[in-house]
Steps between C-alpha positions, in 0.01 A plus 500: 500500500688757368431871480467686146856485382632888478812407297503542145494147271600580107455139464158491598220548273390843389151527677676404838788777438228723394254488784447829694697602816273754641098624421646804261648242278182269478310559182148383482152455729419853543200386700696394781876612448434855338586817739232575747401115491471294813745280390753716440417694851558188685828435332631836551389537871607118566209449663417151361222309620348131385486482119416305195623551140272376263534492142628273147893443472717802379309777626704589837392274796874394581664824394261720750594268771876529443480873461316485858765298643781789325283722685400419861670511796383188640656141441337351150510115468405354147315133449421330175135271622629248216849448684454563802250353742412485880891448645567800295216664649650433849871581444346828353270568787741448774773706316215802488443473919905510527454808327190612709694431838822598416502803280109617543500457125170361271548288281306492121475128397456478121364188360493435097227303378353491827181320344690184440523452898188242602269621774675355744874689407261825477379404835857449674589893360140660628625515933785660414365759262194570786720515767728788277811231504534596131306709242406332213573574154383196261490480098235293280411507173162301607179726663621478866130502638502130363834385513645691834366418863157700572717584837784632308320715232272651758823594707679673188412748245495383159682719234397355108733570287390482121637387154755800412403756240686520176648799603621366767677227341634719271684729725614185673623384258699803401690539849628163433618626183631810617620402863870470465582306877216241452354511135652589162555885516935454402375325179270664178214319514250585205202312411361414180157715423228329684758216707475619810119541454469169423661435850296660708152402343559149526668571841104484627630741801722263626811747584735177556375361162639841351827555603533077436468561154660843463801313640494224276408745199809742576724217581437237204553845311858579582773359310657377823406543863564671664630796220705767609355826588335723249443221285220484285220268511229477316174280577321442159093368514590121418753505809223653719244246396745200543536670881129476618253285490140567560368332808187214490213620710421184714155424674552431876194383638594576809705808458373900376414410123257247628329748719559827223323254235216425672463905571516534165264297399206653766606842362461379103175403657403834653609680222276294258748368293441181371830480330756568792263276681579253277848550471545498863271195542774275232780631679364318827350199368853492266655463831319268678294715749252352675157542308335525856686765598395685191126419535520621889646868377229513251234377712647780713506722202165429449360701792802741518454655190201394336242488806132590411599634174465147379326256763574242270903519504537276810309219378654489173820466704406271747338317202822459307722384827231250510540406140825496561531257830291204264715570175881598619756560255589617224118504426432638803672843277226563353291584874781712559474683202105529554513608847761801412368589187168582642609710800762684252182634281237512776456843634637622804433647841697478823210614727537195744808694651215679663501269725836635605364881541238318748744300686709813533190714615435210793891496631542887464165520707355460888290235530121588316211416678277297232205745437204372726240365220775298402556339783399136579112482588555130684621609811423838590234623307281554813739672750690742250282467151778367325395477163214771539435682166677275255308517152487185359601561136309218316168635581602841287490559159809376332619324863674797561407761775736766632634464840814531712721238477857633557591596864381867650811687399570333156213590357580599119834303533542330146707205462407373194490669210413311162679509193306609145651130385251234380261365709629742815336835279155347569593521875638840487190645394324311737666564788560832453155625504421276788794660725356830406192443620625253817720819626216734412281303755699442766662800545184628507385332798810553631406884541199411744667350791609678801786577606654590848806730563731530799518829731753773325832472626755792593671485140217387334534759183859373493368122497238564266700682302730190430192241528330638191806698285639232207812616479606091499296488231609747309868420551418123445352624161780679419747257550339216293447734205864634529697165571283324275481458104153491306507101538548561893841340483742699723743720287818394747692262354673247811828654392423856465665733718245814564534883630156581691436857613193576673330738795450441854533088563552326162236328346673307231818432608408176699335383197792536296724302763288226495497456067890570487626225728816476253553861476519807665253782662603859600311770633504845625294563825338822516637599846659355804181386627408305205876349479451373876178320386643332224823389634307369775287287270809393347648324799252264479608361088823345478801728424563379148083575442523880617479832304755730507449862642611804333588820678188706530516824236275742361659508117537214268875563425555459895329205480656357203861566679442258783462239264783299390617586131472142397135487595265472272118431537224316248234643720478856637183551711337850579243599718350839509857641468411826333283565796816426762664801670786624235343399185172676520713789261736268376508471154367181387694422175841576705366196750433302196827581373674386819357178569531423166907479560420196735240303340585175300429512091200271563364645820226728570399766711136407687319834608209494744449880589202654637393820312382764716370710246210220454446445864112488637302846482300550768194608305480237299401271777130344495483597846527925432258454136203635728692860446460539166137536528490623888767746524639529131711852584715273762549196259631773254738655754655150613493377167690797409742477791622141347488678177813696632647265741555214215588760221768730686807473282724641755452203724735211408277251685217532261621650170546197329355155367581207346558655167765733620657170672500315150604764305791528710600129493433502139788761474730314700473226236287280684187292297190497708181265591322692747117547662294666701388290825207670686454332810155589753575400819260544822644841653349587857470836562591640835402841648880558506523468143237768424632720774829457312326552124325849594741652723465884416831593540600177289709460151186243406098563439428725814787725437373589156128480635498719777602770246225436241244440744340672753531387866178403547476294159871380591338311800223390316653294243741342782175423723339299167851321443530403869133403506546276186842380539666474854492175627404333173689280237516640187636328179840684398642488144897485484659510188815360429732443188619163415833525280748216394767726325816290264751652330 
């Protein structure tokens, strides 16, 4: 059990010579390994913890451990599972508690093809890695949540590493060429038009594959090896084709093709596409998959995706796995091909997931009483009148009759939702009217009963205040619109790394933690306050899982400084930030401009920001109509008073829109998909609040009132907007614009 040898070998083969020392020298998997990535965090602060890399041959697996163990501090011990087994295991772990005890030192155990240990070798490693004896660091190139102890993968993070890009290949492939210690930088090497291509596209992404055949290629090309310095060598297209061969894809039944084959085939299926169903169908029955297995995804399929847009699918299937089971093979094909053809071309609907919404509804909820007409008449109909009032819906017309069914507090809660596919458009109709006329009904006897309220309490306005105002709801709303795209899929990426900048306590910042568990989250509190609360909340993720805080500034290019140069984001988050102290005269194409420097070619600014201009006018409420007719001269005046509130050009909070904020991004260079959200949310209204709103020596309504009106009129109109709105809950339009801005 040697360590990674540090000593040069020119006898070894090029793709060992050429493996990276350190993270700035490792080319590829941007997801994990790119600046700003977890990976690379980890690597750079040495603060390894339990992992697993998973991913085909070439790509980087061994190479990422050996530039850990150039890198950390503590003692690295490397294992091959094929040569080494449980003894191994021993010497190794007793060697990493000498090292505990003696020096206070961890130890990082790699182990190579750690899938090729049985469960009970796995087993022998999992004490030692619970009790923190080592850290593990294993390598497969088969899905470790099959292959790798359950123990193990839940104790480690698991880093995927994918087939390499051609880009990637290609500039590996040319610091080998060029690197004059390790590669072939004191020679010419030139390549035929189209040679080296050839390499790297039948290289499949296999780095090791590469620079196997680039070494063959330049050295069958030389007139001797090895030629002196300077010499030239040329690598024509027959020498590069002689060098690589392209590799058979093999069907492991028990291995990832097995598994990505079958998930091909249910997706053909989805997608209606008889043909890739059909493809995908010979490649498994080619291989010798088990035709059960096959009928048990579509019988699966069947319901999945299909559902009550064709009743019918199911039996077909469970028809032709009949067929099957009496007729076997190879005739038994034919079943096979009947039972997929028909659910490629039936029509589709995934509406059973409802029952998923439902059982999320029951787990995210308290315990709901079942609604007392429901209820069991057998045992206490005559103490409690359980089942009192239940309408018995085959003596109605159509054996329907409208009636509560859901639990009080649900009521209007839809779960399913039909699709306008086959059979399921006749229910859609159907339903539909009937849920209209249900919630009609009940809510409508819901209005009657009576209801009891406790005694005020000492802060009752404050209480109410937060009972009854949505702001949850409203910032809820907000965040699924922003974070989300029109398919409500999240926009993060797992790898992203994201800038968020929002008021008060952030709303989206969490959100954005939990979807970038690979990359990277930053944010800039507000003010000290707001830093306290989230650093607080961040004690409780693990270290490697929490955002980073930027010094707190009140211009752009401050906060752009206190980010590292090498930063860059995919996803730049704003919340009302031209309504933040220090940007309320700021001009908006120069913030565009700035944050443009640190976002990523294929990232995006998101943009949630209220718009004050469009905020809730106080006349227009239901509530106040009565003055048009009663007291028309006082609607005029306040009416008039918003008038110049909402249209004073001198005050930065209000003259602007969304126009002015498009306009400006448009200038910066930025294209833009943006709406208007107008969110009504219950607003209670508090004496405070129109104490506040009609203050006569105020900037707001009774400032510019008690000028235009008279005092006697003055104290009218507040007397008719205290007797029609204090203590009442109003509905309250906000208005926000929704932006996604890319370069």
């Amino acid at each position: 059990m040697e360590l990674f040898s540090q000593t040069e070998n020119k006898e070894a083969p090029l793709a060992f010579r050429m493996r990276p020392r350190n993270i700035d020298e490792f080319i590829g998997q941007d997801h994990i390994a790119a600046p700003g990535r977890l990976l690379r965090r980890i690597i750079q602060a040495d603060r390894m913890s339990s992992i697993i890399f998973y991913g085909p041959p070439g790509t980087g697996k061994t190479t990422l451990a050996r530039v850990i163990a150039n890198t950390t501090k503590s003692s690295f011990i490397t294992m091959n599972a094929v040569l080494d087994g449980v003894k191994n295991l021993r010497d190794a772990i007793a060697e990493a508690q000498s090292h505990r005890d003696l020096y206070n030192k961890r130890t990082i155990l790699f182990v190579d093809e750690v899938h090729r240990w049985n469960k009970s070798q796995q087993d022998a490693l999992l004490p030692w890695v619970e009790n923190g004896t080592v850290i593990l660091i294993g390598a497969t190139t088969e899905n470790p949540y099959f292959e790798v102890n359950k123990a193990l993968v839940s104790r480690s993070r698991i880093f995927q590493l994918k087939p390499l890009t051609e880009k990637n290949l290609h500039d590996i492939a040319m610091q080998a060429v060029n690197d004059k210690t390790r590669g072939y930088g004191r020679f010419n090497v030139n390549f035929e038009d189209g040679a080296l291509e050839h390499l790297i596209s039948t290289a499949n992404g296999d780095a090791r594959s590469l620079l196997n055949a680039v070494e063959l290629a330049v050295e069958t090309s030389a007139d001797s090896f090895p030629p002196k310095d300077e010499s030239l060598i040329s690598v024509s297209m027959d020498t590069a084709e002689e060098s690589i061969q392209k590799k058979a894809l093999l069907y492991d039944k028990e291995g990832d093709y097995h598994y990505d084959t079958i998930s091909a085939f249910i997706k053909s299926i989805r997608g209606s596409d008889p043909d890739a169903t059909l493809y995908w169908l010979a490649t498994m029955v080619r291989a010798g998959e088990e035709p059960r297995f096959i009928f048990r995804r579509m019988l699966i399929s069947a319901s999945e995706d299909i559902g009550l847009a064709d009743p019918h699918a199911l039996g077909v299937v469970e028809s032709a796995a009949a067929a099957f089971e009496r007729v076997g093979l190879p005739e038994g094909r034919f079943h096979l091909t009947h039972a997929a053809l028909y659910l490629a071309t039936a029509p589709k609907s995934n509406t059973t997931l409802s029952f998923f919404d439902a059982l999320g509804a029951v787990e995210a909820e308290f315990a709901k009483e079942v609604p007392n007409h429901l209820k069991d008449t057998g045992r206490d109909k005559e103490g409690f009148g359980h089942g009192e009032g239940y309408l018995y819906p085959h003596a109605y017309k159509d054996h329907w009759v409208a009636q509560q069914y859901l639990p009080s507090g649900l009521q209007g809660k839809v779960f399913y939702e039909p699709s306008n596919q086959g059979y399921e458009a006749g229910i859609r109709e159907r339903l539909t009217r009937q849920r209209e006329i249900q919630l009609a009904s009940v809510f409508e006897e819901q209005t009657s009963e009576v209801l009891t309220f406790s005694p005020p309490e000492k802060n009752s306005e404050k209480w109410l205040y937060r009972l009854n105002r949505e702001t949850g709801r409203t910032i809820s709303t907000l965040r699924e619109k922003l974070l989300s795209n029109n398919d409500g899929k999240t926009i993060f990426s797992r790898h992203d790394c994201v800038l968020s900048i929002e008021p008060g306590v952030p709303a989206f910042l969490w959100e954005a933690v939990r979807q970038t568990p690979e990359g990277s989250v930053w944010y800039v509190p507000q003010n000290e306050k707001t830093a306290g609360i989230c650093r607080h909340y961040s004690e409780s993720l693990s270290e490697e899982s929490r955002p980073f805080e930027i010094k707190m500034a009140e211009t752009i290019e401050n906060i752009i400084s206190e980010i590292p140069e090498d930063q860059f984001f995919e996803k730049i988050l704003l919340r009302d930030l031209f309504t933040r102290k220090g940007f309320l005269e700021k001009d908006s194409s120069s913030v565009f401009n700035s944050l443009k420097t640190i976002l990523r070619s294929d990232g995006s600014l998101n943009i949630c920001q209220f718009i004050p201009s469009k905020a809730q006018r106080i006349s227009a409420l239901p509530e106040l109509a009565m003055l048009k007719t009663e007291a028309p001269e006082l609607y005029k005046a306040m009416a008039d008073a918003e008038k110049s509130i909402y249209s004073d050009k001198n005050n930065p909070l209000v003259s602007w829109d969304e126009n002015a904020i498009i306009s400006a991004a448009n200038d910066s260079g930025f294209a833009t998909e943006h709406d208007i959200l107008v969110i009504e949310e219950n607003r209670p209204i508090m004496p405070s609040d129109i104490e506040k709103w009609f203050e006569p020596k105020g900037s707001g309504y009774g400032g510019i009132l008690s000028k235009e009106l008279e005092e006697e009129n003055f104290s009218q109109l507040v007397g008719i907007i205290r007797d029609n709105l204090s203590g009442k809950t109003v509905k309250w339009k906000l208005s926000f614009l929704m932006a996604s801005l890319k370069k």
